[in-house]
């Protein structure tokens, strides 16, 4: 193996469906691009929302675009506990049985019945990158980090297809545990 | 190898020297034991303090006893960033060059010139346990976890002596990254 990819640290964020976007920001509202992300067509929006759980509220949390079929709230365990939530570790889009939250925007609120998760750590690869690394979509790999607190992440999900390009996503707790930051290189040591 | 130890998750906490204890709680004050910890003679005290950094304050942070030669503040990266601090990863007691903080207690404040750190993850072993595991004080080992987000911690420090008994200490970011909690078993897979 020995295939290397850059780290992208996912801070807490929200994906919205069209219906929740309208509830929170008004009918017909379109997300405004603040910053393009590395993954094709994905962006950080100017828009932010407040996320409320049983014990508190996280204010001003970034919305990522474009809109999706279902709203999804991605928090690190530390963030989640602060508002009284224990979250499952899930692949993006696999939301059945995950807790709900209340979202608040400038135009109103949205009660999201499910969709709050800790993201399963994963590596995005283009089809060409996957071929070069000898991997395919849905493979699980072992990844070595070289930060100030070296560790090896096991069972890292590979996501590959035309909408993906080389980047490993971890949450803030995982980045802190490894002492790694955006742009640091990590190495797939076992396929 | 294959030697197993229990996890102890270290939440943010403070160790105080006698001088700072007097400043914060009054001359002659003695710490009150709230709960004995697993490590011999160590305890969580009833006393708490507020920890202030450049950008904010963490309120009601537990003091651990007994008092030490130097005050020491142990925070996870997530906690530290919340009050505007970037901390080095350090072995307990190795504090030169680490940032200072202001502590506030019921009787006054103490400006701690250095001593705010992220703790270097480590395993406490009694002399008999170290012998059984084939390890000695200051060794570095590799440790496999079996939580909901399996990973392998590299370069884990062994601390062994009469004041130690079998337990691996990680901070809350590391516990969250691995999906492990107090009492979970981890395994030393390489000495």
Short mmCIF file of C-alpha atoms in Angstrom, two decimals:
data_model
loop_
_atom_site.label_atom_id
_atom_site.label_comp_id
_atom_site.label_asym_id
_atom_site.label_seq_id
_atom_site.Cartn_x
_atom_site.Cartn_y
_atom_site.Cartn_z
CA UNK A 1 0.00 0.00 0.00
CA UNK A 2 1.61 3.26 1.12
CA UNK A 3 -0.93 5.45 -0.72
CA UNK A 4 -1.01 8.94 0.79
CA UNK A 5 -3.91 11.37 1.09
CA UNK A 6 -4.45 14.75 2.74
CA UNK A 7 -6.47 15.18 5.90
CA UNK A 8 -9.59 17.33 5.90
CA UNK A 9 -10.88 18.01 9.43
CA UNK A 10 -14.67 18.25 9.53
CA UNK A 11 -15.81 20.77 12.10
CA UNK A 12 -19.43 20.44 13.24
CA UNK A 13 -21.79 21.26 10.36
CA UNK A 14 -25.26 20.80 8.91
CA UNK A 15 -26.59 19.57 5.55
CA UNK A 16 -30.15 20.69 4.77
CA UNK A 17 -32.95 19.32 2.61
CA UNK A 18 -34.88 21.85 0.49
CA UNK A 19 -37.86 21.74 2.83
CA UNK A 20 -35.81 22.53 5.97
CA UNK A 21 -33.87 25.23 4.08
CA UNK A 22 -37.19 26.95 3.28
CA UNK A 23 -38.36 26.68 6.91
CA UNK A 24 -35.12 28.13 8.26
CA UNK A 25 -34.30 30.80 5.67
CA UNK A 26 -37.61 31.45 3.90
CA UNK A 27 -39.39 30.04 0.83
CA UNK A 28 -37.26 30.10 -2.31
CA UNK A 29 -34.02 30.85 -0.43
CA UNK A 30 -30.85 29.60 -2.12
CA UNK A 31 -27.61 28.87 -0.26
CA UNK A 32 -24.76 31.31 -0.93
CA UNK A 33 -21.29 29.87 -1.55
CA UNK A 34 -18.77 31.11 1.04
CA UNK A 35 -15.97 28.71 0.14
CA UNK A 36 -15.64 25.80 -2.28
CA UNK A 37 -14.63 22.56 -0.55
CA UNK A 38 -12.17 20.04 -1.93
CA UNK A 39 -14.87 17.49 -2.82
CA UNK A 40 -16.40 18.34 -6.24
CA UNK A 41 -19.49 20.65 -6.10
CA UNK A 42 -19.46 20.78 -2.26
CA UNK A 43 -19.25 24.15 -0.51
CA UNK A 44 -19.38 25.88 2.85
CA UNK A 45 -22.34 28.27 2.74
CA UNK A 46 -22.59 31.76 4.19
CA UNK A 47 -25.65 30.50 6.09
CA UNK A 48 -25.45 29.24 9.68
CA UNK A 49 -28.07 27.73 12.01
CA UNK A 50 -28.43 27.02 15.72
CA UNK A 51 -28.66 23.35 16.75
CA UNK A 52 -30.64 22.53 19.92
CA UNK A 53 -30.52 19.27 21.86
CA UNK A 54 -32.04 18.28 25.23
CA UNK A 55 -29.46 20.20 27.26
CA UNK A 56 -28.38 23.17 25.19
CA UNK A 57 -27.80 24.90 21.89
CA UNK A 58 -24.81 25.16 19.57
CA UNK A 59 -24.98 28.58 17.93
CA UNK A 60 -23.90 29.67 14.45
CA UNK A 61 -23.14 26.24 12.98
CA UNK A 62 -22.08 26.27 9.33
CA UNK A 63 -24.40 24.90 6.63
CA UNK A 64 -22.70 22.93 3.84
CA UNK A 65 -24.20 22.86 0.36
CA UNK A 66 -25.67 21.88 -1.96
CA UNK A 67 -28.96 20.75 -0.36
CA UNK A 68 -29.55 17.02 0.08
CA UNK A 69 -32.46 14.59 0.14
CA UNK A 70 -32.44 14.57 3.96
CA UNK A 71 -31.08 17.02 6.53
CA UNK A 72 -28.03 15.70 8.41
CA UNK A 73 -26.22 17.15 11.43
CA UNK A 74 -22.58 16.08 11.97
CA UNK A 75 -21.10 16.70 15.41
CA UNK A 76 -18.05 15.42 17.28
CA UNK A 77 -18.84 13.60 20.54
CA UNK A 78 -17.55 16.56 22.55
CA UNK A 79 -19.96 18.93 20.75
CA UNK A 80 -22.86 16.50 21.08
CA UNK A 81 -22.44 15.91 24.82
CA UNK A 82 -22.48 19.64 25.40
CA UNK A 83 -26.11 19.73 24.22
CA UNK A 84 -27.12 16.43 25.81
CA UNK A 85 -26.87 14.10 22.83
CA UNK A 86 -25.22 10.68 22.51
CA UNK A 87 -24.77 10.05 18.80
CA UNK A 88 -24.14 6.93 16.74
CA UNK A 89 -21.16 6.72 14.37
CA UNK A 90 -22.66 6.57 10.89
CA UNK A 91 -21.81 6.67 7.24
CA UNK A 92 -23.18 9.84 5.63
CA UNK A 93 -26.83 9.36 4.59
CA UNK A 94 -27.45 6.31 6.83
CA UNK A 95 -29.67 8.06 9.34
CA UNK A 96 -32.36 5.62 10.54
CA UNK A 97 -32.43 5.46 14.33
CA UNK A 98 -30.19 8.50 14.83
CA UNK A 99 -31.41 11.26 17.19
CA UNK A 100 -33.28 14.33 16.04
CA UNK A 101 -32.50 17.98 16.81
CA UNK A 102 -34.21 21.31 16.50
CA UNK A 103 -32.67 23.75 14.02
CA UNK A 104 -33.22 27.50 14.20
CA UNK A 105 -32.57 29.95 11.38
CA UNK A 106 -33.47 33.58 10.73
CA UNK A 107 -36.87 32.72 9.21
CA UNK A 108 -38.00 29.94 11.55
CA UNK A 109 -37.31 26.53 13.03
CA UNK A 110 -37.21 22.97 11.73
CA UNK A 111 -37.72 19.89 13.89
CA UNK A 112 -35.45 17.31 12.31
CA UNK A 113 -36.80 13.93 13.46
CA UNK A 114 -33.51 12.07 12.79
CA UNK A 115 -30.12 12.77 11.29
CA UNK A 116 -27.71 13.78 14.07
CA UNK A 117 -24.61 11.60 13.76
CA UNK A 118 -20.88 11.36 14.34
CA UNK A 119 -19.43 10.80 10.88
CA UNK A 120 -17.74 7.49 10.19
CA UNK A 121 -14.17 8.43 9.22
CA UNK A 122 -13.63 7.91 5.52
CA UNK A 123 -11.40 8.55 2.52
CA UNK A 124 -12.70 10.07 -0.71
CA UNK A 125 -10.93 8.83 -3.86
CA UNK A 126 -11.57 9.55 -7.52
CA UNK A 127 -11.94 6.42 -9.70
CA UNK A 128 -8.38 6.95 -10.99
CA UNK A 129 -6.99 7.38 -7.46
CA UNK A 130 -8.81 4.26 -6.27
CA UNK A 131 -7.35 2.29 -9.16
CA UNK A 132 -3.87 3.59 -8.39
CA UNK A 133 -4.27 2.62 -4.72
CA UNK A 134 -5.76 -0.80 -5.60
CA UNK A 135 -9.01 0.02 -3.78
CA UNK A 136 -12.70 0.33 -4.56
CA UNK A 137 -15.81 2.00 -3.11
CA UNK A 138 -16.86 0.56 0.28
CA UNK A 139 -13.46 -1.04 1.03
CA UNK A 140 -12.17 -0.64 4.60
CA UNK A 141 -8.53 0.29 5.10
CA UNK A 142 -6.01 0.97 7.88
CA UNK A 143 -4.48 4.45 7.96
CA UNK A 144 -1.33 5.64 9.74
CA UNK A 145 -1.01 9.25 10.90
CA UNK A 146 2.18 11.22 11.54
CA UNK A 147 1.07 14.01 13.86
CA UNK A 148 2.17 14.90 17.37
CA UNK A 149 0.19 11.97 18.81
CA UNK A 150 0.78 9.19 16.27
CA UNK A 151 -1.95 6.60 15.86
CA UNK A 152 -3.42 4.19 13.35
CA UNK A 153 -7.08 4.44 12.36
CA UNK A 154 -8.59 1.02 11.59
CA UNK A 155 -11.70 0.30 9.50
CA UNK A 156 -11.60 3.52 7.51
CA UNK A 157 -14.29 3.55 4.81
CA UNK A 158 -13.32 4.15 1.17
CA UNK A 159 -15.78 6.26 -0.84
CA UNK A 160 -14.99 6.37 -4.51
CA UNK A 161 -16.77 7.64 -7.60
CA UNK A 162 -16.93 10.65 -9.91
CA UNK A 163 -18.08 12.95 -7.07
CA UNK A 164 -14.97 12.20 -4.98
CA UNK A 165 -11.32 13.25 -4.89
CA UNK A 166 -8.42 12.26 -2.61
CA UNK A 167 -9.04 13.41 0.98
CA UNK A 168 -9.50 11.71 4.35
CA UNK A 169 -12.23 13.18 6.54
CA UNK A 170 -12.00 12.97 10.33
CA UNK A 171 -13.90 14.94 12.96
CA UNK A 172 -12.33 17.38 15.43
CA UNK A 173 -12.05 14.80 18.24
CA UNK A 174 -10.20 12.43 15.90
CA UNK A 175 -7.92 15.20 14.61
CA UNK A 176 -7.12 16.28 18.19
CA UNK A 177 -6.46 12.70 19.30
CA UNK A 178 -3.93 12.30 16.47
CA UNK A 179 -2.51 15.83 16.62
CA UNK A 180 -3.22 16.35 12.90
CA UNK A 181 -4.65 19.28 10.93
CA UNK A 182 -5.97 20.14 7.48
CA UNK A 183 -3.53 19.24 4.73
CA UNK A 184 -1.43 16.83 6.79
CA UNK A 185 -0.61 13.65 4.89
CA UNK A 186 -1.71 10.24 6.16
CA UNK A 187 -0.87 6.85 4.68
CA UNK A 188 -3.06 3.88 3.81
CA UNK A 189 -0.92 1.06 5.22
CA UNK A 190 -3.31 -1.88 4.72
CA UNK A 191 -6.10 -2.41 2.23
CA UNK B 1 2.40 -9.16 24.07
CA UNK B 2 -1.38 -9.15 24.44
CA UNK B 3 -1.30 -7.62 27.93
CA UNK B 4 -4.66 -5.96 28.70
CA UNK B 5 -5.41 -2.92 30.86
CA UNK B 6 -8.50 -0.88 31.65
CA UNK B 7 -9.08 2.58 30.21
CA UNK B 8 -9.41 5.58 32.50
CA UNK B 9 -10.65 8.67 30.67
CA UNK B 10 -9.14 11.86 32.09
CA UNK B 11 -11.59 14.73 31.93
CA UNK B 12 -10.09 18.22 32.20
CA UNK B 13 -8.64 18.75 35.67
CA UNK B 14 -6.15 20.68 37.77
CA UNK B 15 -3.33 19.69 40.13
CA UNK B 16 -2.32 22.40 42.62
CA UNK B 17 0.87 23.20 44.52
CA UNK B 18 0.48 24.16 48.19
CA UNK B 19 1.07 27.84 47.43
CA UNK B 20 -1.64 28.04 44.76
CA UNK B 21 -4.03 26.02 46.96
CA UNK B 22 -3.62 28.66 49.69
CA UNK B 23 -4.18 31.52 47.21
CA UNK B 24 -7.34 29.92 45.80
CA UNK B 25 -8.92 28.42 48.93
CA UNK B 26 -7.28 30.31 51.83
CA UNK B 27 -4.23 29.78 54.04
CA UNK B 28 -4.11 26.36 55.67
CA UNK B 29 -6.89 24.91 53.48
CA UNK B 30 -6.71 21.13 52.95
CA UNK B 31 -8.28 19.36 49.96
CA UNK B 32 -11.32 17.21 50.76
CA UNK B 33 -11.51 13.76 49.19
CA UNK B 34 -14.60 13.39 47.00
CA UNK B 35 -13.62 10.11 45.37
CA UNK B 36 -10.53 7.88 45.51
CA UNK B 37 -9.00 7.31 42.07
CA UNK B 38 -7.58 4.01 40.86
CA UNK B 39 -3.95 5.17 41.11
CA UNK B 40 -2.70 4.75 44.73
CA UNK B 41 -3.20 7.84 46.98
CA UNK B 42 -4.71 9.91 44.15
CA UNK B 43 -8.18 11.42 44.56
CA UNK B 44 -10.75 13.72 43.01
CA UNK B 45 -11.29 16.58 45.46
CA UNK B 46 -14.52 18.32 46.35
CA UNK B 47 -12.81 21.56 45.32
CA UNK B 48 -13.19 23.07 41.85
CA UNK B 49 -11.62 26.15 40.21
CA UNK B 50 -12.22 28.29 37.15
CA UNK B 51 -9.53 28.25 34.44
CA UNK B 52 -9.11 31.40 32.32
CA UNK B 53 -7.23 31.65 29.03
CA UNK B 54 -6.95 34.50 26.49
CA UNK B 55 -10.44 33.91 25.06
CA UNK B 56 -12.58 32.57 27.87
CA UNK B 57 -13.05 30.67 31.09
CA UNK B 58 -13.80 27.03 31.90
CA UNK B 59 -15.88 27.02 35.07
CA UNK B 60 -15.99 24.49 37.90
CA UNK B 61 -13.02 22.33 36.89
CA UNK B 62 -12.20 19.51 39.30
CA UNK B 63 -9.04 19.64 41.42
CA UNK B 64 -7.21 16.31 41.85
CA UNK B 65 -5.20 15.65 44.99
CA UNK B 66 -2.87 15.37 46.75
CA UNK B 67 -1.04 18.66 46.10
CA UNK B 68 2.10 18.57 43.96
CA UNK B 69 5.38 20.44 43.65
CA UNK B 70 3.98 22.51 40.71
CA UNK B 71 0.45 23.32 39.62
CA UNK B 72 -0.56 21.58 36.39
CA UNK B 73 -3.67 22.06 34.22
CA UNK B 74 -4.66 19.16 31.92
CA UNK B 75 -7.10 19.94 29.11
CA UNK B 76 -8.14 18.20 25.91
CA UNK B 77 -7.47 20.22 22.72
CA UNK B 78 -11.21 20.90 22.37
CA UNK B 79 -11.38 22.40 25.89
CA UNK B 80 -8.20 24.41 25.37
CA UNK B 81 -9.26 25.96 22.06
CA UNK B 82 -12.50 27.10 23.66
CA UNK B 83 -10.48 29.46 25.91
CA UNK B 84 -7.92 30.41 23.27
CA UNK B 85 -5.05 28.10 24.16
CA UNK B 86 -2.91 25.84 21.96
CA UNK B 87 -1.26 23.33 24.26
CA UNK B 88 1.75 21.04 23.89
CA UNK B 89 1.41 17.29 24.50
CA UNK B 90 3.49 16.61 27.61
CA UNK B 91 4.34 13.94 30.11
CA UNK B 92 2.99 14.87 33.55
CA UNK B 93 5.41 17.17 35.39
CA UNK B 94 7.35 18.22 32.26
CA UNK B 95 6.04 21.76 32.10
CA UNK B 96 8.81 24.09 30.85
CA UNK B 97 7.58 26.17 27.92
CA UNK B 98 3.91 25.26 28.38
CA UNK B 99 1.39 28.13 28.53
CA UNK B 100 0.15 29.68 31.75
CA UNK B 101 -3.44 30.25 32.85
CA UNK B 102 -5.24 32.20 35.53
CA UNK B 103 -7.02 30.12 38.18
CA UNK B 104 -9.87 31.46 40.28
CA UNK B 105 -11.12 29.93 43.52
CA UNK B 106 -13.42 31.08 46.33
CA UNK B 107 -10.60 32.85 48.23
CA UNK B 108 -8.68 34.44 45.36
CA UNK B 109 -6.79 33.95 42.12
CA UNK B 110 -3.47 32.39 41.12
CA UNK B 111 -1.54 33.32 38.00
CA UNK B 112 0.09 30.06 36.97
CA UNK B 113 3.02 31.05 34.76
CA UNK B 114 3.29 27.63 33.06
CA UNK B 115 1.71 24.21 33.37
CA UNK B 116 -1.22 23.98 30.92
CA UNK B 117 -0.76 20.81 28.85
CA UNK B 118 -2.47 18.05 26.94
CA UNK B 119 -1.43 14.87 28.74
CA UNK B 120 0.75 12.40 26.86
CA UNK B 121 -1.30 9.18 26.82
CA UNK B 122 0.25 6.63 29.15
CA UNK B 123 -0.21 3.33 30.95
CA UNK B 124 0.31 2.96 34.70
CA UNK B 125 1.65 -0.45 35.77
CA UNK B 126 2.70 -1.74 39.17
CA UNK B 127 6.20 -3.31 39.26
CA UNK B 128 4.60 -6.78 39.24
CA UNK B 129 2.35 -5.92 36.30
CA UNK B 130 5.28 -4.47 34.36
CA UNK B 131 7.26 -7.64 34.95
CA UNK B 132 4.32 -9.76 33.81
CA UNK B 133 3.97 -7.66 30.64
CA UNK B 134 7.74 -7.66 30.01
CA UNK B 135 7.89 -3.87 30.23
CA UNK B 136 9.62 -1.21 32.31
CA UNK B 137 9.16 2.45 33.26
CA UNK B 138 9.59 4.85 30.28
CA UNK B 139 9.06 2.15 27.63
CA UNK B 140 6.85 3.10 24.66
CA UNK B 141 4.24 0.63 23.47
CA UNK B 142 1.53 0.23 20.84
CA UNK B 143 -2.04 -0.23 22.10
CA UNK B 144 -5.09 -1.56 20.26
CA UNK B 145 -8.59 -0.41 21.23
CA UNK B 146 -11.86 -2.25 20.65
CA UNK B 147 -14.47 0.53 20.80
CA UNK B 148 -16.98 1.72 18.23
CA UNK B 149 -14.19 3.47 16.26
CA UNK B 150 -11.29 1.02 16.46
CA UNK B 151 -7.80 2.47 16.37
CA UNK B 152 -4.25 1.79 17.49
CA UNK B 153 -2.42 4.28 19.71
CA UNK B 154 1.31 4.35 18.98
CA UNK B 155 4.10 5.59 21.29
CA UNK B 156 2.14 5.12 24.51
CA UNK B 157 4.34 5.85 27.55
CA UNK B 158 4.72 3.22 30.28
CA UNK B 159 4.86 4.59 33.84
CA UNK B 160 5.74 1.96 36.40
CA UNK B 161 6.65 2.03 40.07
CA UNK B 162 5.13 1.56 43.51
CA UNK B 163 2.75 4.50 43.02
CA UNK B 164 1.17 2.95 39.91
CA UNK B 165 -1.39 0.26 39.09
CA UNK B 166 -2.73 -1.08 35.78
CA UNK B 167 -4.68 1.62 33.91
CA UNK B 168 -4.32 3.46 30.60
CA UNK B 169 -5.07 7.18 30.72
CA UNK B 170 -6.37 9.00 27.64
CA UNK B 171 -8.06 12.39 27.41
CA UNK B 172 -11.65 12.97 26.30
CA UNK B 173 -10.71 13.71 22.67
CA UNK B 174 -8.77 10.43 22.48
CA UNK B 175 -11.61 8.48 24.14
CA UNK B 176 -14.14 10.00 21.73
CA UNK B 177 -11.95 9.29 18.70
CA UNK B 178 -11.75 5.62 19.72
CA UNK B 179 -15.32 5.31 21.00
CA UNK B 180 -14.08 3.97 24.36
CA UNK B 181 -15.07 4.71 27.96
CA UNK B 182 -13.91 4.10 31.53
CA UNK B 183 -13.29 0.42 32.24
CA UNK B 184 -13.06 -0.70 28.60
CA UNK B 185 -10.15 -3.07 28.01
CA UNK B 186 -7.35 -2.21 25.61
CA UNK B 187 -4.44 -4.40 24.59
CA UNK B 188 -0.70 -3.76 24.42
CA UNK B 189 0.10 -5.34 21.05
CA UNK B 190 3.73 -4.28 20.71
CA UNK B 191 6.36 -3.49 23.34
#
